[in-house]
Coordinates of C-alpha atoms in Angstrom, one line a residue:
Chain A
M1 CA 13.1 -22.1 32.8
P2 CA 16.8 -21.4 33.0
E3 CA 17.7 -17.6 32.5
H4 CA 19.7 -16.7 29.5
P5 CA 23.0 -15.4 30.7
L6 CA 22.6 -12.1 28.8
A7 CA 19.2 -11.4 30.3
S8 CA 20.3 -10.0 33.7
P9 CA 23.0 -7.7 32.4
L10 CA 20.8 -6.6 29.6
L11 CA 17.9 -5.7 31.9
A12 CA 20.4 -3.8 34.0
G13 CA 21.3 -1.6 31.0
D14 CA 24.6 -3.1 30.1
R15 CA 25.4 -2.0 26.6
R16 CA 27.8 -4.8 25.9
A17 CA 25.0 -7.4 26.7
L18 CA 22.6 -5.5 24.5
A19 CA 24.9 -5.6 21.6
R20 CA 25.6 -9.3 22.1
A21 CA 21.9 -9.9 22.3
I22 CA 21.2 -8.0 19.0
T23 CA 24.0 -9.9 17.3
L24 CA 22.4 -13.1 18.4
T25 CA 19.1 -12.2 16.9
E26 CA 21.0 -11.4 13.6
S27 CA 22.6 -14.8 13.4
T28 CA 21.1 -17.2 10.9
R29 CA 22.5 -20.3 12.6
P30 CA 19.4 -22.4 13.7
D31 CA 20.8 -22.9 17.3
H32 CA 21.4 -19.1 17.6
E33 CA 17.9 -18.4 16.2
A34 CA 16.4 -20.7 18.9
E35 CA 18.5 -19.1 21.6
A36 CA 17.6 -15.7 20.6
Q37 CA 13.8 -16.5 20.5
A38 CA 14.2 -17.9 24.1
L39 CA 16.0 -14.8 25.2
L40 CA 13.3 -12.5 23.8
S41 CA 10.6 -14.5 25.3
E42 CA 12.2 -14.0 28.7
L43 CA 12.5 -10.2 28.1
L44 CA 9.2 -9.8 26.5
P45 CA 7.6 -8.6 29.9
H46 CA 10.1 -5.9 30.1
T47 CA 9.5 -4.4 26.6
G48 CA 7.1 -1.8 25.2
R49 CA 8.1 1.1 27.4
S50 CA 9.6 3.3 24.8
I51 CA 8.2 5.6 22.2
R52 CA 9.2 4.2 18.8
V53 CA 9.9 6.9 16.1
G54 CA 10.6 6.0 12.5
L55 CA 12.4 8.6 10.3
T56 CA 13.0 8.6 6.6
G57 CA 14.1 11.1 3.9
V58 CA 16.1 10.9 0.7
P59 CA 19.8 11.1 0.8
G60 CA 21.2 14.6 1.4
V61 CA 18.1 15.6 3.5
G62 CA 20.4 15.4 6.7
K63 CA 18.9 12.4 8.5
S64 CA 22.0 11.6 10.5
T65 CA 22.7 15.2 11.7
L66 CA 18.9 15.6 12.5
I67 CA 18.9 12.3 14.4
E68 CA 22.1 13.2 16.3
A69 CA 20.6 16.6 17.2
L70 CA 17.4 15.1 18.4
G71 CA 19.2 12.2 20.2
L72 CA 21.6 14.7 22.0
H73 CA 18.6 16.9 23.0
L74 CA 16.9 13.9 24.5
A75 CA 19.9 12.2 26.1
D76 CA 21.0 15.6 27.6
G77 CA 17.4 15.8 29.1
G78 CA 17.8 12.5 30.8
H79 CA 16.2 10.1 28.1
R80 CA 18.0 6.9 27.1
V81 CA 18.0 6.9 23.3
A82 CA 18.6 3.9 21.0
V83 CA 19.1 4.6 17.2
L84 CA 18.5 1.6 14.9
A85 CA 18.7 1.6 11.1
V86 CA 16.8 -0.4 8.4
D87 CA 18.9 -0.5 5.3
P88 CA 18.2 -3.6 3.2
S89 CA 20.8 -2.4 0.6
S90 CA 23.5 -3.2 3.2
A91 CA 23.1 -6.8 2.3
R92 CA 24.4 -6.2 -1.1
T93 CA 26.6 -3.1 -0.9
G94 CA 28.0 -3.4 2.6
G95 CA 25.5 -0.6 3.6
S96 CA 24.7 2.9 2.6
I97 CA 24.2 3.7 6.3
M98 CA 27.8 3.0 7.0
G99 CA 30.0 4.1 9.7
D100 CA 27.3 5.1 12.1
K101 CA 30.0 6.0 14.7
T102 CA 31.3 8.5 12.1
R103 CA 27.9 9.7 11.1
M104 CA 26.9 10.7 14.7
P105 CA 30.2 11.2 16.5
R106 CA 28.8 13.2 19.4
L107 CA 25.8 10.9 20.1
T108 CA 28.1 7.8 19.8
V109 CA 30.0 8.8 22.8
H110 CA 27.0 10.0 24.9
P111 CA 26.5 7.6 27.9
G112 CA 22.7 7.9 27.4
A113 CA 22.7 6.7 23.8
Y114 CA 23.1 3.4 21.9
I115 CA 23.6 3.4 18.1
R116 CA 23.4 0.2 16.1
P117 CA 23.9 0.0 12.4
S118 CA 21.4 -2.0 10.0
P119 CA 21.7 -5.8 10.1
S120 CA 23.8 -6.4 7.0
R121 CA 22.3 -9.7 5.9
G122 CA 19.2 -11.0 4.4
T123 CA 16.2 -9.7 2.6
L124 CA 14.2 -6.7 3.6
G125 CA 11.8 -9.0 5.4
G126 CA 14.7 -10.4 7.3
V127 CA 16.2 -7.0 8.2
A128 CA 12.8 -5.7 9.2
R129 CA 12.3 -8.7 11.6
R130 CA 15.7 -8.2 13.1
T131 CA 15.1 -4.5 13.7
R132 CA 11.7 -5.3 15.3
E133 CA 13.6 -7.7 17.6
A134 CA 16.3 -5.0 18.3
I135 CA 13.6 -2.6 19.4
L136 CA 12.4 -5.0 22.0
L137 CA 15.9 -5.7 23.2
C138 CA 16.6 -1.8 23.4
E139 CA 13.3 -1.5 25.5
A140 CA 14.3 -4.2 27.7
A141 CA 17.6 -2.6 28.3
G142 CA 15.8 0.5 29.5
Y143 CA 15.9 2.8 26.4
D144 CA 12.8 5.0 26.5
V145 CA 13.2 6.4 23.0
V146 CA 14.0 4.2 19.9
L147 CA 14.7 6.1 16.7
V148 CA 14.6 3.9 13.6
E149 CA 16.0 5.3 10.5
T150 CA 15.4 4.0 7.0
V151 CA 17.3 4.9 3.9
G152 CA 14.2 4.6 1.8
V153 CA 15.1 1.7 -0.4
G154 CA 12.3 -0.4 -1.8
Q155 CA 9.6 -1.0 0.7
S156 CA 11.6 -0.2 3.8
E157 CA 9.6 2.9 4.8
T158 CA 6.4 0.9 4.9
Q159 CA 8.2 -1.7 7.0
V160 CA 9.6 0.9 9.4
A161 CA 6.1 2.7 9.7
A162 CA 4.7 -0.7 10.6
M163 CA 7.1 -1.1 13.5
T164 CA 7.1 2.3 15.0
D165 CA 4.5 4.4 16.8
L166 CA 4.9 7.4 14.7
F167 CA 6.7 8.2 11.3
V168 CA 8.6 11.2 10.5
L169 CA 9.3 12.4 6.9
L170 CA 12.3 14.8 6.5
T171 CA 12.4 17.1 3.5
L172 CA 14.4 20.0 2.3
P173 CA 13.4 23.7 2.0
N174 CA 13.0 23.4 -1.7
A175 CA 10.6 20.5 -1.1
G176 CA 7.9 22.6 -2.8
D177 CA 9.5 22.2 -6.1
E178 CA 9.3 18.5 -6.3
L179 CA 9.9 16.8 -3.0
Q180 CA 13.2 15.5 -4.3
G181 CA 12.1 12.1 -5.4
I182 CA 10.1 11.0 -2.4
K183 CA 8.5 7.8 -3.4
R184 CA 4.8 7.4 -4.0
G185 CA 2.9 6.4 -0.9
I186 CA 5.6 7.8 1.6
M187 CA 3.8 11.1 2.4
E188 CA 0.7 9.1 3.4
L189 CA 2.7 7.3 6.1
A190 CA 3.9 10.6 7.7
D191 CA 2.6 11.7 11.1
L192 CA 5.1 14.4 11.0
C193 CA 6.9 16.3 8.2
V194 CA 10.1 18.1 9.1
V195 CA 11.7 20.6 6.7
N196 CA 15.3 20.2 7.7
K197 CA 18.1 22.6 7.0
A198 CA 15.6 25.4 7.4
D199 CA 18.5 27.8 8.3
T200 CA 19.9 27.5 4.7
D201 CA 16.8 29.2 3.1
P202 CA 14.3 30.5 5.7
K203 CA 11.8 31.7 3.0
A204 CA 11.9 28.6 1.1
A205 CA 11.5 26.5 4.3
T206 CA 8.4 28.5 5.3
R207 CA 6.9 28.0 1.9
A208 CA 7.6 24.3 2.0
Q209 CA 6.1 24.1 5.4
T210 CA 2.9 25.8 4.2
E211 CA 2.7 23.5 1.1
L212 CA 3.3 20.3 3.2
T213 CA 0.7 21.5 5.7
A214 CA -1.8 21.8 2.9
A215 CA -0.9 18.4 1.4
L216 CA -1.2 16.7 4.7
R217 CA -4.4 18.2 5.4
L218 CA -5.8 16.8 2.1
L219 CA -4.3 13.4 2.9
T220 CA -5.8 13.2 6.3
P221 CA -9.3 11.5 6.7
R222 CA -11.9 13.6 8.5
G223 CA -12.2 12.4 12.0
A224 CA -8.6 11.0 12.2
P225 CA -7.4 11.2 15.8
W226 CA -4.1 12.9 14.7
R227 CA -3.7 15.4 12.0
P228 CA -0.2 15.2 10.7
R229 CA 1.9 18.4 11.1
A230 CA 4.7 20.1 9.2
L231 CA 7.5 21.7 11.1
Q232 CA 10.8 23.3 10.4
A233 CA 14.1 22.3 12.0
S234 CA 17.8 22.8 11.6
A235 CA 20.2 20.2 12.9
V236 CA 23.0 22.7 12.7
T237 CA 21.5 25.5 14.8
G238 CA 19.3 23.2 16.9
A239 CA 16.2 25.3 16.0
G240 CA 13.0 23.3 15.9
I241 CA 14.4 20.3 17.7
P242 CA 12.4 20.9 21.0
E243 CA 9.4 21.7 18.9
L244 CA 9.8 18.3 17.0
W245 CA 9.8 16.6 20.4
A246 CA 6.8 18.4 21.6
A247 CA 4.9 17.3 18.5
V248 CA 6.0 13.8 19.3
G249 CA 4.4 14.3 22.8
A250 CA 1.1 15.7 21.3
Y251 CA 0.9 12.7 19.1
R252 CA 1.3 10.4 22.1
E253 CA -1.5 12.2 23.8
A254 CA -3.8 12.1 20.7
V255 CA -3.2 8.5 19.5
D256 CA -4.0 5.2 21.1
I257 CA -0.4 3.9 20.8
A258 CA -1.2 0.5 22.6
A259 CA -4.0 -0.1 20.0
R260 CA -1.7 0.8 17.0
R261 CA 1.0 -1.6 18.4
R262 CA -1.7 -4.5 18.8
E263 CA -2.6 -3.9 15.2
Q264 CA 1.1 -3.9 14.1
T265 CA 1.8 -7.0 16.0
G266 CA -1.3 -8.9 14.5
A267 CA -0.3 -7.8 11.0
W268 CA 3.2 -9.0 11.6
F269 CA 1.9 -12.4 12.8
D270 CA -0.2 -12.7 9.7
D271 CA 2.6 -11.7 7.4
L272 CA 4.9 -14.4 9.0
L273 CA 2.1 -16.9 8.5
R274 CA 1.6 -16.0 4.8
E275 CA 5.3 -16.0 4.3
A276 CA 5.4 -19.6 5.8
A277 CA 2.4 -20.6 3.5
W278 CA 4.2 -19.3 0.5
R279 CA 7.4 -21.0 1.2
A280 CA 5.7 -24.4 1.8
F281 CA 3.7 -23.9 -1.4
Q282 CA 6.7 -22.9 -3.5
A283 CA 8.6 -25.9 -2.5
G284 CA 6.1 -27.9 -4.4
L285 CA 6.2 -25.8 -7.5
D286 CA 8.3 -26.5 -10.6
P287 CA 10.1 -23.2 -11.2
A288 CA 10.6 -23.9 -14.9
R289 CA 6.9 -24.5 -15.3
L290 CA 6.1 -21.4 -13.2
R291 CA 8.3 -19.2 -15.4
E292 CA 6.8 -20.7 -18.6
L293 CA 3.2 -20.1 -17.5
R294 CA 3.9 -16.7 -16.2
G295 CA 5.4 -15.9 -19.6
E296 CA 2.3 -17.1 -21.3
V297 CA 0.1 -14.9 -19.2
L298 CA 2.3 -11.8 -19.7
A299 CA 2.2 -12.6 -23.5
G300 CA -1.6 -12.4 -23.3
R301 CA -2.0 -16.0 -24.4
L302 CA -3.6 -17.1 -21.1
T303 CA -5.6 -15.2 -18.5
P304 CA -3.9 -15.1 -15.0
V305 CA -6.8 -17.3 -13.9
Q306 CA -5.9 -19.9 -16.6
G307 CA -2.2 -19.6 -16.0
V308 CA -2.6 -20.3 -12.3
G309 CA -5.2 -23.1 -13.0
T310 CA -2.8 -24.8 -15.4
L311 CA 0.2 -24.6 -13.1
L312 CA -1.7 -26.0 -10.2
S313 CA -3.4 -28.8 -12.1
P314 CA -1.6 -32.2 -12.4
V315 CA 0.6 -32.4 -15.4
P316 CA -1.0 -34.6 -18.0
T317 CA 1.0 -37.9 -18.4
Chain B
M1 CA -11.3 -26.2 -30.4
P2 CA -15.0 -25.8 -30.7
E3 CA -16.1 -22.1 -30.7
H4 CA -18.3 -21.1 -27.7
P5 CA -21.7 -20.1 -29.0
L6 CA -21.4 -16.7 -27.4
A7 CA -18.0 -15.8 -29.1
S8 CA -19.2 -14.8 -32.5
P9 CA -22.2 -12.6 -31.5
L10 CA -20.1 -11.0 -28.7
L11 CA -17.3 -10.2 -31.2
A12 CA -19.9 -8.7 -33.5
G13 CA -20.9 -6.4 -30.6
D14 CA -24.2 -7.9 -29.6
R15 CA -25.0 -6.6 -26.2
R16 CA -27.2 -9.5 -25.1
A17 CA -24.3 -11.9 -25.9
L18 CA -22.0 -9.7 -23.9
A19 CA -24.4 -9.6 -20.9
R20 CA -24.7 -13.4 -21.0
A21 CA -21.0 -13.8 -21.2
I22 CA -20.4 -11.5 -18.1
T23 CA -23.1 -13.4 -16.2
L24 CA -21.3 -16.6 -17.1
T25 CA -18.1 -15.2 -15.5
E26 CA -20.0 -14.3 -12.5
S27 CA -21.3 -17.8 -11.8
T28 CA -19.7 -19.8 -9.1
R29 CA -20.8 -23.1 -10.6
P30 CA -17.6 -25.1 -11.4
D31 CA -18.9 -26.0 -14.9
H32 CA -19.7 -22.4 -15.7
E33 CA -16.3 -21.2 -14.4
A34 CA -14.6 -23.7 -16.8
E35 CA -16.9 -22.6 -19.6
A36 CA -16.2 -18.9 -18.8
Q37 CA -12.4 -19.5 -18.9
A38 CA -12.7 -21.3 -22.2
L39 CA -14.7 -18.4 -23.7
L40 CA -12.1 -15.8 -22.3
S41 CA -9.3 -17.8 -23.7
E42 CA -10.9 -17.7 -27.1
L43 CA -11.6 -13.9 -26.9
L44 CA -8.3 -13.1 -25.5
P45 CA -6.7 -12.1 -28.9
H46 CA -9.5 -9.5 -29.3
T47 CA -9.0 -7.8 -26.0
G48 CA -6.8 -4.8 -24.9
R49 CA -8.0 -2.2 -27.5
S50 CA -9.7 0.1 -24.9
I51 CA -8.6 2.8 -22.6
R52 CA -9.5 1.7 -19.1
V53 CA -10.4 4.4 -16.7
G54 CA -10.9 3.9 -13.0
L55 CA -13.0 6.4 -11.1
T56 CA -13.5 6.9 -7.3
G57 CA -14.9 9.5 -4.8
V58 CA -16.8 9.5 -1.7
P59 CA -20.6 9.3 -1.8
G60 CA -22.3 12.6 -2.8
V61 CA -19.3 13.6 -5.0
G62 CA -21.5 13.1 -8.0
K63 CA -19.8 10.0 -9.5
S64 CA -22.8 8.7 -11.5
T65 CA -23.7 12.1 -13.0
L66 CA -20.0 12.7 -14.0
I67 CA -19.7 9.2 -15.4
E68 CA -22.9 9.7 -17.4
A69 CA -21.8 13.2 -18.6
L70 CA -18.5 11.7 -19.8
G71 CA -20.0 8.7 -21.2
L72 CA -22.6 10.7 -23.2
H73 CA -19.8 13.0 -24.5
L74 CA -17.7 10.0 -25.8
A75 CA -20.6 8.0 -27.0
D76 CA -22.0 11.1 -29.0
G77 CA -18.5 11.4 -30.4
G78 CA -18.6 8.0 -31.8
H79 CA -16.9 6.0 -29.0
R80 CA -18.4 2.8 -27.6
V81 CA -18.4 3.2 -23.8
A82 CA -18.7 0.5 -21.2
V83 CA -19.4 1.3 -17.5
L84 CA -18.6 -1.3 -14.9
A85 CA -18.7 -1.1 -11.1
V86 CA -16.8 -2.7 -8.2
D87 CA -18.8 -2.6 -5.1
P88 CA -17.9 -5.4 -2.7
S89 CA -20.6 -4.1 -0.3
S90 CA -23.2 -5.3 -2.8
A91 CA -22.5 -8.9 -1.6
R92 CA -23.9 -8.0 1.8
T93 CA -26.3 -5.2 1.3
G94 CA -27.5 -5.8 -2.2
G95 CA -25.3 -3.0 -3.4
S96 CA -24.8 0.5 -2.8
I97 CA -24.2 1.0 -6.5
M98 CA -27.9 0.1 -7.0
G99 CA -30.2 0.6 -9.9
D100 CA -27.5 1.7 -12.5
K101 CA -30.3 2.1 -15.0
T102 CA -31.9 4.8 -12.8
R103 CA -28.6 6.5 -11.9
M104 CA -27.6 7.0 -15.5
P105 CA -30.9 7.2 -17.4
R106 CA -29.5 8.9 -20.6
L107 CA -26.5 6.9 -20.9
T108 CA -28.4 3.7 -20.3
V109 CA -30.5 4.2 -23.5
H110 CA -27.7 5.4 -25.7
P111 CA -26.9 2.8 -28.4
G112 CA -23.1 3.4 -28.0
A113 CA -23.1 2.6 -24.2
Y114 CA -23.2 -0.6 -22.1
I115 CA -23.7 -0.4 -18.3
R116 CA -23.3 -3.1 -16.0
P117 CA -23.7 -3.2 -12.2
S118 CA -21.2 -4.6 -9.8
P119 CA -21.2 -8.4 -9.4
S120 CA -23.3 -9.0 -6.3
R121 CA -21.5 -12.1 -5.0
G122 CA -18.3 -12.9 -3.3
T123 CA -15.4 -11.3 -1.6
L124 CA -13.7 -8.1 -2.9
G125 CA -11.1 -10.4 -4.5
G126 CA -13.9 -12.3 -6.3
V127 CA -15.6 -9.0 -7.3
A128 CA -12.3 -7.7 -8.7
R129 CA -11.6 -10.8 -10.5
R130 CA -15.0 -10.7 -12.2
T131 CA -14.6 -7.0 -13.0
R132 CA -11.2 -7.8 -14.8
E133 CA -12.9 -10.5 -16.9
A134 CA -15.8 -8.1 -17.7
I135 CA -13.3 -5.5 -18.9
L136 CA -11.8 -8.2 -21.3
L137 CA -15.2 -9.1 -22.5
C138 CA -16.3 -5.5 -23.2
E139 CA -13.1 -5.0 -25.1
A140 CA -13.8 -8.1 -27.2
A141 CA -17.3 -6.7 -27.9
G142 CA -15.7 -3.6 -29.4
Y143 CA -15.9 -1.1 -26.5
D144 CA -12.9 1.3 -26.8
V145 CA -13.6 3.2 -23.4
V146 CA -14.1 1.2 -20.3
L147 CA -15.0 3.2 -17.2
V148 CA -14.7 1.3 -13.8
E149 CA -16.4 2.9 -10.9
T150 CA -15.7 2.1 -7.3
V151 CA -17.7 3.2 -4.2
G152 CA -14.5 3.2 -2.2
V153 CA -15.2 0.6 0.3
G154 CA -12.3 -1.2 1.9
Q155 CA -9.5 -1.8 -0.6
S156 CA -11.5 -1.5 -3.6
E157 CA -9.8 1.6 -5.0
T158 CA -6.4 -0.2 -4.9
Q159 CA -8.0 -3.1 -6.8
V160 CA -9.5 -0.7 -9.4
A161 CA -6.4 1.2 -9.8
A162 CA -4.6 -2.1 -10.4
M163 CA -7.0 -3.1 -13.3
T164 CA -7.2 0.3 -15.1
D165 CA -4.9 2.4 -17.2
L166 CA -5.5 5.5 -15.2
F167 CA -7.3 6.3 -12.0
V168 CA -9.4 9.4 -11.4
L169 CA -10.2 10.8 -8.0
L170 CA -13.4 12.9 -7.8
T171 CA -13.6 15.6 -5.1
L172 CA -15.9 18.4 -4.2
P173 CA -15.3 22.2 -4.3
N174 CA -14.7 22.3 -0.5
A175 CA -12.1 19.6 -0.8
G176 CA -9.5 21.9 0.6
D177 CA -11.2 21.8 3.9
E178 CA -10.7 18.2 4.6
L179 CA -11.2 16.2 1.4
Q180 CA -14.3 14.8 2.9
G181 CA -13.0 11.5 4.3
I182 CA -10.9 10.3 1.3
K183 CA -9.0 7.4 2.8
R184 CA -5.3 7.4 3.3
G185 CA -3.5 6.2 0.2
I186 CA -6.1 7.1 -2.3
M187 CA -4.6 10.4 -3.3
E188 CA -1.5 8.6 -4.2
L189 CA -3.3 6.4 -6.7
A190 CA -4.7 9.3 -8.6
D191 CA -3.5 10.1 -12.0
L192 CA -6.1 12.9 -12.4
C193 CA -8.2 14.7 -9.7
V194 CA -11.4 16.3 -10.7
V195 CA -13.2 18.9 -8.6
N196 CA -16.8 18.0 -9.5
K197 CA -19.7 20.3 -9.1
A198 CA -17.4 23.2 -9.8
D199 CA -20.6 25.3 -10.9
T200 CA -22.0 25.2 -7.3
D201 CA -19.0 27.3 -5.8
P202 CA -16.5 28.4 -8.5
K203 CA -14.3 30.3 -6.0
A204 CA -14.0 27.2 -3.8
A205 CA -13.5 25.0 -6.8
T206 CA -10.5 27.0 -8.1
R207 CA -9.1 27.1 -4.5
A208 CA -9.5 23.3 -4.3
Q209 CA -8.0 22.8 -7.7
T210 CA -4.9 25.0 -6.7
E211 CA -4.5 23.0 -3.4
L212 CA -4.8 19.7 -5.1
T213 CA -2.3 20.6 -7.8
A214 CA 0.3 21.5 -5.1
A215 CA -0.6 18.2 -3.2
L216 CA -0.2 16.2 -6.3
R217 CA 3.1 17.9 -7.1
L218 CA 4.4 16.9 -3.7
L219 CA 3.2 13.4 -4.2
T220 CA 4.8 12.7 -7.5
P221 CA 8.3 11.6 -7.6
R222 CA 10.9 13.5 -9.8
G223 CA 11.3 12.1 -13.2
A224 CA 7.9 10.4 -13.2
P225 CA 6.6 10.1 -16.9
W226 CA 3.1 11.6 -15.8
R227 CA 2.6 14.4 -13.5
P228 CA -1.0 14.0 -12.1
R229 CA -3.2 16.9 -12.7
A230 CA -6.2 18.5 -10.9
L231 CA -9.1 19.8 -13.1
Q232 CA -12.5 21.2 -12.6
A233 CA -15.8 19.9 -14.0
S234 CA -19.5 20.1 -13.7
A235 CA -21.5 17.1 -14.8
V236 CA -24.7 19.4 -14.8
T237 CA -23.3 22.2 -17.1
G238 CA -21.0 19.9 -19.0
A239 CA -18.1 22.3 -18.3
G240 CA -14.7 20.5 -18.0
I241 CA -15.8 17.3 -19.5
P242 CA -13.9 17.8 -22.9
E243 CA -10.9 18.9 -20.8
L244 CA -11.1 15.7 -18.7
W245 CA -11.1 13.6 -21.8
A246 CA -8.1 15.7 -23.2
A247 CA -6.3 14.9 -20.0
V248 CA -6.9 11.3 -20.5
G249 CA -5.4 11.6 -24.1
A250 CA -2.4 13.5 -22.8
Y251 CA -1.9 10.6 -20.2
R252 CA -2.0 8.0 -23.0
E253 CA 0.7 9.9 -24.9
A254 CA 2.9 10.2 -21.8
V255 CA 2.7 6.8 -20.2
D256 CA 3.7 3.4 -21.6
I257 CA 0.3 1.8 -21.0
A258 CA 1.4 -1.6 -22.4
A259 CA 4.1 -1.8 -19.8
R260 CA 1.6 -0.9 -17.1
R261 CA -0.7 -3.6 -18.2
R262 CA 2.0 -6.2 -18.3
E263 CA 3.0 -5.2 -14.8
Q264 CA -0.7 -5.4 -13.7
T265 CA -1.1 -8.8 -15.3
G266 CA 2.1 -10.1 -13.6
A267 CA 0.9 -8.8 -10.2
W268 CA -2.6 -10.3 -10.7
F269 CA -0.9 -13.8 -11.5
D270 CA 1.2 -13.5 -8.5
D271 CA -1.7 -12.6 -6.2
L272 CA -3.7 -15.5 -7.5
L273 CA -0.8 -17.9 -6.9
R274 CA -0.3 -16.5 -3.3
E275 CA -4.0 -16.9 -2.7
A276 CA -3.9 -20.4 -3.8
A277 CA -0.9 -21.0 -1.5
W278 CA -2.7 -19.5 1.4
R279 CA -5.8 -21.6 0.9
A280 CA -3.9 -24.8 0.6
F281 CA -1.9 -23.9 3.7
Q282 CA -5.0 -22.8 5.8
A283 CA -6.6 -26.2 5.1
G284 CA -3.9 -27.8 7.2
L285 CA -4.2 -25.3 10.1
D286 CA -6.3 -26.0 13.2
P287 CA -8.4 -22.7 13.5
A288 CA -8.8 -23.0 17.2
R289 CA -5.1 -23.4 17.7
L290 CA -4.4 -20.4 15.3
R291 CA -6.8 -18.1 17.2
E292 CA -5.3 -19.2 20.5
L293 CA -1.7 -18.5 19.4
R294 CA -2.5 -15.2 17.7
G295 CA -4.2 -14.2 21.0
E296 CA -1.0 -15.0 22.9
V297 CA 0.9 -12.8 20.4
L298 CA -1.5 -10.0 20.8
A299 CA -1.3 -10.2 24.6
G300 CA 2.4 -9.9 24.4
R301 CA 3.2 -13.3 25.8
L302 CA 4.8 -14.6 22.6
T303 CA 6.7 -12.8 19.9
P304 CA 5.0 -13.2 16.5
V305 CA 8.0 -15.3 15.3
Q306 CA 7.4 -17.6 18.3
G307 CA 3.7 -17.7 17.7
V308 CA 4.0 -18.7 14.2
G309 CA 6.8 -21.2 15.1
T310 CA 4.7 -22.8 17.6
L311 CA 1.6 -23.0 15.5
L312 CA 3.7 -24.7 12.7
S313 CA 5.6 -27.0 14.9
P314 CA 4.1 -30.6 15.5
V315 CA 1.7 -30.8 18.4
P316 CA 3.6 -32.5 21.3
T317 CA 1.9 -35.8 22.1

């Protein structure tokens, strides 16, 4: 099989080759898609050798500064750090994770780091798929830490948790009051909770940490290989950053990451197949009739079983 | 349209007619299925006038005794109470919710109560569908409180939460220690948590209530119309049962239940349609080829996108 021209430079760690390869996977042109899959296929044996860390938190929690602080700590320690983002809103608004170079000015210029904004096209599913592929490309380029940030729009946290080895929820010191609008279901995804900006109110930060610890204990099934932890950190002072990385290390020791990845890959395969099934099926449906019957069901005039049955039965002539 | 012979007696509250109608919906004979849908269609205008309460908790938490205590409290107060169960394991094992008449001896003989064990056939999806239909039939028969119990196997809690107006998680006084193996994601479904058997260890029960209250506060998004509460109860002494019912009442005041039901109905319709799509699609797949390609993906030799693409592309001849 002829080698793709980007393969060699990318494997050698060339950032421009990596950037061009990611751009190729983001293209929706059918010839680009085929080319991207061929390139990925070639690089697949060189992937998987990073720790994939997902991070989320509501706006204002200090995601960028914390990711920059963690990234600098790691890059200064000899790691090669890639930062990716999943922001499905960027398709509509041009991106709420904008100007990544401005957001993380010091990490951007660090030779050991690579920062890539969210793909700005497509549905959440499309953005998630492209981010999964970007993870693989970063790994092939030799990045051994991949940080995937999500802005927490819609289902993006679930998607990011499903493509990373561990998932970190960032909160603020006054988290105990109401957790600032964290969505239902997000706490349950967290392997680590970090009370960020702990320096702004140390007493509140300690209280938040205690409450989060109790909540995480309640949420963790007995016998789980990993008990989620709550930590404190401050991106500004740097406090807690080494401890955060140490917790990631403890997690890697405790959890069978290869098994988790196999499960994620299988689930991704199954999702793609179900999506294909749905698209094929939808092509044969009359949208007006679908709307009408769904309306009848919502109005309580048909049960859902009857509505679906009527929709799928041949139209009487 | 000719009236189904069970319709009139069922609407008049005849329990034997209700039992026979539920049995009809549980049948997998195609002519029975059509007959059941016709009956449901006829009864649909008479449904919806109950409060639907889902309950879950690990084995040993005292679900049966609590449901019996609550049911007796309500039936004695003039309510008509139906108790249904979702136990997908019953398809294999003959049911871990067995012998409902033995489990709730006093409620079983109460004239204001109707108890029905889990349908013992079919997948979780099938059991869930039949339970949804049983809820409608109970409502048409004049039951104004429907309690739906789940044993917490697999995804049954999610299914029960998706068919009820509010969802109650039962725990034990030592819940604070580890919540006894409650699965990930279940706490997030809870609109109420009840520390059952509070009489056995009042101090631990109060501590558990405090910890659950803190956890629920953390899990509830700001601005939510209802803030989940943690209560204490004892099925044996009867303490806390009126308070549990009062909390259900407060929930009904706070939440737009009609909107929640419309959402549930829409989601059920969509699920049925996706299931139909999947079945139609699967019929055209070669299972051996599917297994082979999924294996290649899990082994890391193909990306999921490539695996699905190869599976769906025509076999080269």
